[in-house]
């Protein structure tokens, strides 16, 4: 039996959380092969800021921001009494020096390569702290450098996994005799240059390790009691989905639920590896099980609410049908402007899409579309999806809005709404 744990940024955000992580590991040690950890709290966002300063040539601010980030880590290090552990200090300081030297040297390398290199330190630092802390507490483990074992091709920022190469490296580096503590989110290409798996990619890293090691289970520890049927930020009453199928999890994620990183399910489904989501605050709760079994998929309606979307309706200028060629051209334009489509609907004369785009790109997108099409659009519309709707009513805060588009399938009801 081999299992993989993944702890996100919130579960390692302070000394107390890391002590809690240790207790969780202590009570669940049997069969534990790999612990995948994200960067502490919002470190990746902060390192993205460092990257922005670095890219704009403001080396001074980039170094200053980096030092602030390192100081935050030092507070946790002191809280865990690691500050006098010489081996740890050597390891941690070599990582911080590496980044400070990289920023200081200001080498001219590809922008995306530079981004991945800078943001990778969040996970390198957090895992260094956790690995040494667990060892100091008697939980024998090895710090595993994910850059050496997860191999990717293509983009630096959203690398595509080379499964064969990764599998070989992971099998060689992990053992059942010792827990490996490793980084989520980061990897490397065939030239051993750092790459990343896309923001929030640590869930996916856990799935990669599980796939390569033929594990039985992946456990993602979160600050909620399991997978919820709605985002508590918007909905007063939420329920935990106690068990859903891989298929349902993929559907929910496609519909926009921030369930787990969208790439995570496929490798797990392919090898029938169960995924459990549990609360690191209430570890005795059973959480959510995602597996082959779909008996409960339709039991509880799920709400996926996406505010601040754009609805664009496109028709031909000469009253001809909107055909495949048009749609293919339109999608090419969406893709080159970074428009992410969340819903689409077409009729003979018009094609409507609801999605999001960076606000500064919207006018460019509309201008390009207008070269060949008639275009109408609404900004700041809401998209609400109800999965397994049965007789479910929309929540109160949406009932006063005007429905400007609706779509209904057997399991899913979707509305685009605008303020009345
Ligand atoms: N630290 C990365 C991020 O914040 C990856 C992750 O946490 O999943 O996006």
Coordinates of C-alpha atoms and ligand atoms in Angstrom, one line a residue:
X1 CA 0.0 0.0 0.0
X2 CA 1.5 3.4 -1.0
X3 CA -0.2 6.7 -0.5
X4 CA 0.7 10.3 -1.4
X5 CA -0.2 13.3 0.8
X6 CA -0.4 16.8 -0.6
X7 CA -0.5 19.9 1.6
X8 CA -1.4 23.3 0.1
X9 CA -0.1 26.7 1.0
X10 CA -2.8 27.4 3.6
X11 CA -1.9 24.2 5.5
X12 CA 1.7 25.3 6.0
X13 CA 1.2 29.0 6.4
X14 CA 2.5 29.3 10.0
X15 CA 4.4 27.4 12.7
X16 CA 1.1 26.1 14.1
X17 CA 0.0 24.7 10.8
X18 CA 3.3 22.9 10.2
X19 CA 3.1 21.4 13.7
X20 CA -0.4 20.2 12.8
X21 CA 1.0 18.8 9.5
X22 CA 3.5 16.8 11.6
X23 CA 0.7 15.4 13.8
X24 CA -1.3 14.4 10.8
X25 CA 1.8 12.6 9.3
X26 CA 2.5 10.9 12.7
X27 CA -1.0 9.4 12.9
X28 CA -1.1 8.4 9.2
X29 CA 2.5 7.3 8.6
X30 CA 1.7 3.7 7.5
X31 CA 2.2 3.4 3.8
X32 CA 3.0 7.0 3.3
X33 CA 5.5 7.3 0.4
X34 CA 5.5 11.0 -0.7
X35 CA 4.5 14.3 0.9
X36 CA 4.0 16.9 -1.8
X37 CA 4.0 20.5 -0.4
X38 CA 3.1 23.9 -1.9
X39 CA 4.7 27.2 -1.2
X40 CA 3.9 28.7 2.1
X41 CA 0.7 30.7 2.0
X42 CA 0.8 33.3 -0.8
X43 CA 4.5 33.0 -1.5
X44 CA 4.0 32.2 -5.2
X45 CA 2.0 35.5 -5.7
X46 CA 4.8 37.4 -3.9
X47 CA 7.5 35.7 -6.1
X48 CA 5.4 36.6 -9.2
X49 CA 5.8 40.3 -8.0
X50 CA 9.5 39.7 -7.7
X51 CA 9.5 38.4 -11.3
X52 CA 7.6 41.5 -12.5
X53 CA 10.2 43.9 -10.9
X54 CA 13.0 41.7 -12.3
X55 CA 11.4 41.7 -15.8
X56 CA 11.0 45.5 -15.8
X57 CA 14.7 45.9 -14.9
X58 CA 14.0 47.1 -11.3
X59 CA 16.5 44.7 -9.7
X60 CA 16.6 46.7 -6.5
X61 CA 12.9 46.2 -5.8
X62 CA 13.1 42.6 -6.9
X63 CA 15.9 41.9 -4.4
X64 CA 14.0 43.8 -1.7
X65 CA 10.8 41.8 -2.2
X66 CA 12.8 38.6 -2.2
X67 CA 14.4 39.5 1.1
X68 CA 10.9 40.3 2.7
X69 CA 9.7 36.9 1.5
X70 CA 12.8 35.2 3.1
X71 CA 12.3 37.0 6.3
X72 CA 8.7 35.7 6.5
X73 CA 10.1 32.2 6.2
X74 CA 12.6 32.9 8.9
X75 CA 9.8 33.7 11.4
X76 CA 8.5 30.2 10.8
X77 CA 11.9 28.7 11.0
X78 CA 12.4 30.2 14.4
X79 CA 8.9 29.1 15.5
X80 CA 10.0 25.5 14.6
X81 CA 13.4 25.9 16.4
X82 CA 15.3 25.2 13.3
X83 CA 17.4 28.3 13.4
X84 CA 20.3 26.6 15.1
X85 CA 20.2 23.4 12.9
X86 CA 23.4 23.8 10.9
X87 CA 22.5 21.3 8.2
X88 CA 19.2 22.9 7.7
X89 CA 20.7 26.4 7.6
X90 CA 23.2 25.3 5.0
X91 CA 20.4 23.8 2.8
X92 CA 18.0 26.7 3.2
X93 CA 20.6 29.4 2.8
X94 CA 22.0 27.8 -0.3
X95 CA 18.5 28.0 -1.8
X96 CA 18.0 31.7 -0.8
X97 CA 21.5 32.6 -2.1
X98 CA 20.8 30.9 -5.4
X99 CA 17.7 33.1 -5.9
X100 CA 19.4 36.3 -4.7
X101 CA 22.4 35.6 -6.9
X102 CA 20.2 34.9 -9.9
X103 CA 18.3 38.2 -9.5
X104 CA 21.6 40.0 -8.9
X105 CA 23.3 38.6 -11.9
X106 CA 20.5 39.7 -14.2
X107 CA 21.3 37.2 -16.9
X108 CA 19.4 37.6 -20.2
X109 CA 17.3 34.5 -20.5
X110 CA 13.9 33.7 -21.9
X111 CA 11.1 35.5 -19.9
X112 CA 9.1 32.4 -19.2
X113 CA 12.2 30.5 -18.2
X114 CA 13.0 33.3 -15.8
X115 CA 9.4 33.3 -14.4
X116 CA 9.6 29.6 -13.6
X117 CA 13.0 29.8 -12.1
X118 CA 11.9 32.6 -9.7
X119 CA 8.6 31.2 -8.6
X120 CA 10.0 27.7 -8.0
X121 CA 11.7 28.9 -4.8
X122 CA 8.4 29.1 -2.9
X123 CA 8.1 25.3 -3.0
X124 CA 11.9 24.7 -2.6
X125 CA 11.9 26.8 0.7
X126 CA 8.7 25.3 2.2
X127 CA 9.8 21.7 1.6
X128 CA 13.3 22.4 3.0
X129 CA 11.7 23.7 6.2
X130 CA 9.2 20.8 6.5
X131 CA 11.6 18.1 5.6
X132 CA 14.2 19.2 8.2
X133 CA 11.5 19.8 10.8
X134 CA 10.0 16.4 10.4
X135 CA 13.4 14.8 10.7
X136 CA 14.1 16.8 13.8
X137 CA 10.8 15.5 15.2
X138 CA 11.7 11.9 14.5
X139 CA 9.8 11.4 11.2
X140 CA 12.5 10.0 9.0
X141 CA 12.3 11.5 5.5
X142 CA 14.4 12.6 2.5
X143 CA 14.1 15.9 0.8
X144 CA 13.4 15.1 -2.9
X145 CA 14.1 17.7 -5.5
X146 CA 11.0 17.5 -7.8
X147 CA 13.1 19.4 -10.5
X148 CA 15.1 16.2 -10.9
X149 CA 12.2 13.8 -11.2
X150 CA 9.3 15.4 -12.9
X151 CA 10.2 16.0 -16.5
X152 CA 8.3 18.2 -18.8
X153 CA 8.3 19.3 -22.5
X154 CA 7.0 22.4 -24.1
X155 CA 6.3 25.6 -22.2
X156 CA 8.3 26.7 -19.2
X157 CA 5.2 27.9 -17.4
X158 CA 2.7 25.1 -18.1
X159 CA 5.0 22.2 -19.0
X160 CA 3.5 19.0 -20.4
X161 CA 4.5 16.0 -18.4
X162 CA 6.9 13.4 -20.0
X163 CA 5.3 10.5 -18.2
X164 CA 7.9 7.9 -19.2
X165 CA 10.9 10.0 -18.2
X166 CA 9.2 11.1 -15.0
X167 CA 8.2 7.6 -14.1
X168 CA 11.8 6.3 -14.4
X169 CA 13.2 9.1 -12.3
X170 CA 10.5 8.9 -9.7
X171 CA 10.7 5.1 -9.3
X172 CA 14.5 5.5 -8.9
X173 CA 14.3 8.2 -6.3
X174 CA 11.4 7.2 -4.1
X175 CA 11.4 4.2 -1.8
X176 CA 8.9 2.5 0.5
X177 CA 11.4 2.6 3.2
X178 CA 11.6 6.3 3.6
X179 CA 9.1 9.1 3.1
X180 CA 10.0 11.6 0.4
X181 CA 9.2 15.3 1.1
X182 CA 8.9 17.0 -2.3
X183 CA 7.7 20.2 -4.0
X184 CA 4.4 20.5 -5.8
X185 CA 4.2 22.7 -9.0
X186 CA 7.8 22.5 -10.1
X187 CA 9.6 20.3 -12.6
X188 CA 12.3 20.6 -15.3
X189 CA 12.8 20.0 -19.0
X190 CA 15.2 17.8 -20.8
X191 CA 17.9 20.5 -20.5
X192 CA 17.3 20.4 -16.7
X193 CA 16.0 24.0 -16.7
X194 CA 13.2 24.7 -14.2
X195 CA 9.7 24.5 -15.4
X196 CA 6.3 24.8 -13.7
X197 CA 3.0 22.9 -14.1
X198 CA 0.8 26.0 -14.1
X199 CA -0.6 27.9 -11.1
X200 CA -2.2 25.7 -8.5
X201 CA -0.3 22.8 -10.0
X202 CA 0.6 21.0 -6.8
X203 CA -2.4 18.8 -6.8
X204 CA -1.3 17.6 -10.2
X205 CA 2.2 16.9 -8.9
X206 CA 0.7 14.6 -6.3
X207 CA -1.2 12.8 -9.0
X208 CA 2.0 12.4 -11.1
X209 CA 3.8 10.8 -8.1
X210 CA 0.8 8.5 -7.5
X211 CA 0.6 7.5 -11.1
X212 CA 4.4 6.8 -11.4
X213 CA 4.5 4.8 -8.1
X214 CA 1.2 2.9 -8.7
X215 CA -0.1 4.2 -5.4
X216 CA -3.5 3.3 -4.0
X217 CA -4.5 6.7 -2.7
X218 CA -3.8 10.4 -2.9
X219 CA -4.9 12.6 0.1
X220 CA -5.2 16.3 -0.4
X221 CA -5.3 18.2 2.9
X222 CA -7.3 21.4 2.7
X223 CA -8.8 24.1 5.0
X224 CA -12.4 22.9 4.2
X225 CA -14.1 19.8 5.4
X226 CA -14.0 18.2 1.9
X227 CA -15.3 19.0 -1.5
X228 CA -18.2 21.5 -1.0
X229 CA -21.2 21.8 -3.2
X230 CA -20.8 25.6 -3.4
X231 CA -18.2 28.2 -2.6
X232 CA -18.8 29.5 1.0
X233 CA -17.6 32.9 -0.2
X234 CA -20.9 33.3 -2.0
X235 CA -23.2 30.7 -0.5
X236 CA -24.4 30.7 3.1
X237 CA -25.2 27.0 3.3
X238 CA -22.8 24.5 1.8
X239 CA -22.6 20.7 2.1
X240 CA -19.7 18.3 1.8
X241 CA -20.0 15.9 -1.2
X242 CA -19.0 12.7 0.7
X243 CA -18.3 10.7 -2.4
X244 CA -18.3 11.4 -6.1
X245 CA -16.9 9.7 -9.2
X246 CA -13.9 10.8 -11.2
X247 CA -16.3 11.6 -14.1
X248 CA -18.3 14.0 -11.8
X249 CA -15.1 15.6 -10.5
X250 CA -14.0 16.3 -14.1
X251 CA -17.4 17.7 -15.0
X252 CA -17.5 20.0 -11.9
X253 CA -14.0 21.2 -12.7
X254 CA -14.9 21.8 -16.3
X255 CA -17.9 23.8 -15.3
X256 CA -15.6 26.0 -13.2
X257 CA -15.8 24.6 -9.7
X258 CA -12.4 25.2 -8.1
X259 CA -12.4 21.6 -7.0
X260 CA -8.8 20.6 -7.7
X261 CA -6.4 21.4 -10.4
X262 CA -8.1 20.2 -13.6
X263 CA -5.2 17.9 -14.8
X264 CA -5.2 16.0 -11.5
X265 CA -8.1 13.5 -12.2
X266 CA -6.9 12.0 -15.4
X267 CA -3.8 10.1 -14.2
X268 CA -5.7 9.0 -11.1
X269 CA -8.7 7.7 -13.1
X270 CA -6.4 6.0 -15.6
X271 CA -4.8 3.8 -12.8
X272 CA -7.9 3.7 -10.6
X273 CA -6.2 5.6 -7.7
X274 CA -8.6 7.0 -5.1
X275 CA -8.4 10.7 -4.3
X276 CA -9.5 11.8 -0.9
X277 CA -9.9 15.4 0.2
X278 CA -9.7 16.0 3.9
X279 CA -9.6 18.9 6.3
X280 CA -6.3 19.5 8.0
X281 CA -8.2 21.4 10.6
X282 CA -10.6 18.5 11.4
X283 CA -8.6 15.4 10.3
X284 CA -11.0 13.0 12.0
X285 CA -13.8 13.9 9.4
X286 CA -13.9 11.5 6.5
X287 CA -13.9 14.3 3.8
X288 CA -14.6 13.5 0.2
X289 CA -13.7 10.4 -1.7
X290 CA -13.3 10.7 -5.5
X291 CA -13.2 7.2 -7.1
X292 CA -14.7 5.1 -9.9
X293 CA -18.0 4.8 -7.9
X294 CA -20.6 7.3 -9.0
X295 CA -23.7 6.1 -7.0
X296 CA -23.9 9.4 -5.1
X297 CA -23.1 11.8 -8.0
X298 CA -26.6 13.1 -8.3
X299 CA -27.5 13.3 -4.7
X300 CA -26.6 16.9 -3.8
X301 CA -27.0 19.8 -6.2
X302 CA -23.7 21.8 -6.8
X303 CA -23.6 25.5 -7.5
X304 CA -20.8 27.1 -9.5
X305 CA -20.9 30.8 -9.5
X306 CA -18.6 32.9 -11.7
X307 CA -19.1 36.7 -11.4
X308 CA -17.6 39.3 -13.7
X309 CA -17.8 37.4 -17.0
X310 CA -18.2 38.8 -20.5
X311 CA -21.0 37.6 -22.8
X312 CA -20.1 38.1 -26.5
X313 CA -22.6 37.4 -29.3
X314 CA -21.2 37.1 -32.8
X315 CA -23.1 37.0 -36.1
X316 CA -22.1 37.3 -39.8
X317 CA -22.4 40.7 -41.5
X318 CA -24.4 39.3 -44.5
X319 CA -27.1 37.3 -42.7
X320 CA -25.4 34.0 -43.6
X321 CA -25.4 31.0 -41.2
X322 CA -22.6 30.8 -38.6
X323 CA -20.8 27.7 -39.8
X324 CA -17.9 25.5 -38.7
X325 CA -15.4 27.7 -40.6
X326 CA -16.6 30.8 -38.7
X327 CA -16.5 29.0 -35.4
X328 CA -13.0 27.7 -36.0
X329 CA -11.8 31.2 -37.0
X330 CA -13.5 32.7 -33.9
X331 CA -11.8 30.2 -31.6
X332 CA -8.4 31.0 -33.1
X333 CA -9.1 34.7 -32.3
X334 CA -10.2 33.8 -28.7
X335 CA -7.1 31.7 -28.2
X336 CA -4.7 34.4 -29.5
X337 CA -6.2 37.0 -27.2
X338 CA -6.4 34.7 -24.1
X339 CA -10.2 34.6 -23.9
X340 CA -11.2 31.7 -21.8
X341 CA -14.6 30.3 -22.8
X342 CA -16.9 29.0 -20.0
X343 CA -20.1 28.5 -21.9
X344 CA -21.1 28.6 -25.6
X345 CA -24.4 28.5 -27.5
X346 CA -25.2 28.9 -31.1
X347 CA -28.2 29.5 -33.4
X348 CA -28.4 29.8 -37.2
X349 CA -27.3 33.5 -37.1
X350 CA -25.4 34.0 -34.0
X351 CA -22.8 32.4 -31.8
X352 CA -22.6 33.4 -28.1
X353 CA -19.9 32.8 -25.6
X354 CA -19.5 33.6 -22.0
X355 CA -16.0 33.8 -20.5
X356 CA -13.2 35.9 -19.2
X357 CA -10.3 37.9 -20.6
X358 CA -7.8 40.3 -19.2
X359 CA -9.6 43.6 -19.1
X360 CA -6.9 45.4 -21.3
X361 CA -7.3 42.7 -24.0
X362 CA -11.0 43.0 -24.4
X363 CA -11.1 46.0 -26.8
X364 CA -8.4 44.3 -29.0
X365 CA -10.5 41.2 -29.1
X366 CA -13.6 43.0 -30.0
X367 CA -11.8 45.0 -32.7
X368 CA -10.4 41.9 -34.4
X369 CA -13.8 40.1 -34.3
X370 CA -15.5 43.2 -35.8
X371 CA -13.3 43.0 -38.9
X372 CA -15.4 40.1 -40.1
X373 CA -18.4 39.9 -37.8
X374 CA -21.2 41.8 -36.1
X375 CA -20.4 41.8 -32.4
X376 CA -22.4 42.6 -29.3
X377 CA -21.1 42.2 -25.8
X378 CA -22.1 42.6 -22.1
X379 CA -19.5 43.1 -19.5
X380 CA -19.8 42.2 -15.8
X381 CA -22.4 39.4 -16.2
X382 CA -22.6 36.4 -13.9
X383 CA -22.5 32.8 -14.9
X384 CA -24.3 30.4 -12.5
X385 CA -24.3 26.7 -13.1
X386 CA -26.4 24.2 -11.1
X387 CA -25.3 20.6 -11.5
X388 CA -28.0 18.0 -10.6
X389 CA -30.6 20.8 -10.3
X390 CA -33.8 18.7 -9.7
X391 CA -36.1 21.3 -8.2
X392 CA -33.4 23.5 -6.8
X393 CA -34.0 27.3 -6.6
X394 CA -31.4 29.9 -7.3
X395 CA -30.0 31.5 -4.2
X396 CA -31.6 34.8 -3.2
X397 CA -28.7 37.1 -4.2
X398 CA -29.3 36.0 -7.9
X399 CA -33.1 36.1 -8.1
X400 CA -33.3 39.8 -8.8
X401 CA -31.1 39.6 -11.8
X402 CA -32.2 39.3 -15.4
X403 CA -31.5 36.0 -17.2
X404 CA -30.0 36.9 -20.6
X405 CA -29.1 33.3 -21.6
X406 CA -30.0 29.9 -20.3
X407 CA -29.0 26.4 -21.1
X408 CA -30.4 23.1 -19.8
X409 CA -29.2 19.6 -20.1
X410 CA -30.3 16.5 -18.2
X411 CA -27.9 17.2 -15.3
X412 CA -26.9 20.8 -15.7
X413 CA -28.7 24.1 -15.7
X414 CA -26.8 27.3 -16.6
X415 CA -27.8 31.0 -16.6
X416 CA -26.0 34.1 -17.7
X417 CA -27.4 36.9 -15.6
X418 CA -27.1 40.7 -15.6
X419 CA -28.1 43.3 -13.0
X420 CA -31.7 44.4 -13.6
Ligands
LIG1 N1 2.4 27.4 -5.2 C1 1.7 27.3 -6.5 C2 0.6 28.3 -6.6 O1 0.3 29.0 -5.7 C3 1.3 25.9 -6.7 C4 0.2 25.4 -5.8 O2 0.1 25.9 -4.7 O3 -0.6 24.5 -6.2 O4 0.0 28.3 -7.7

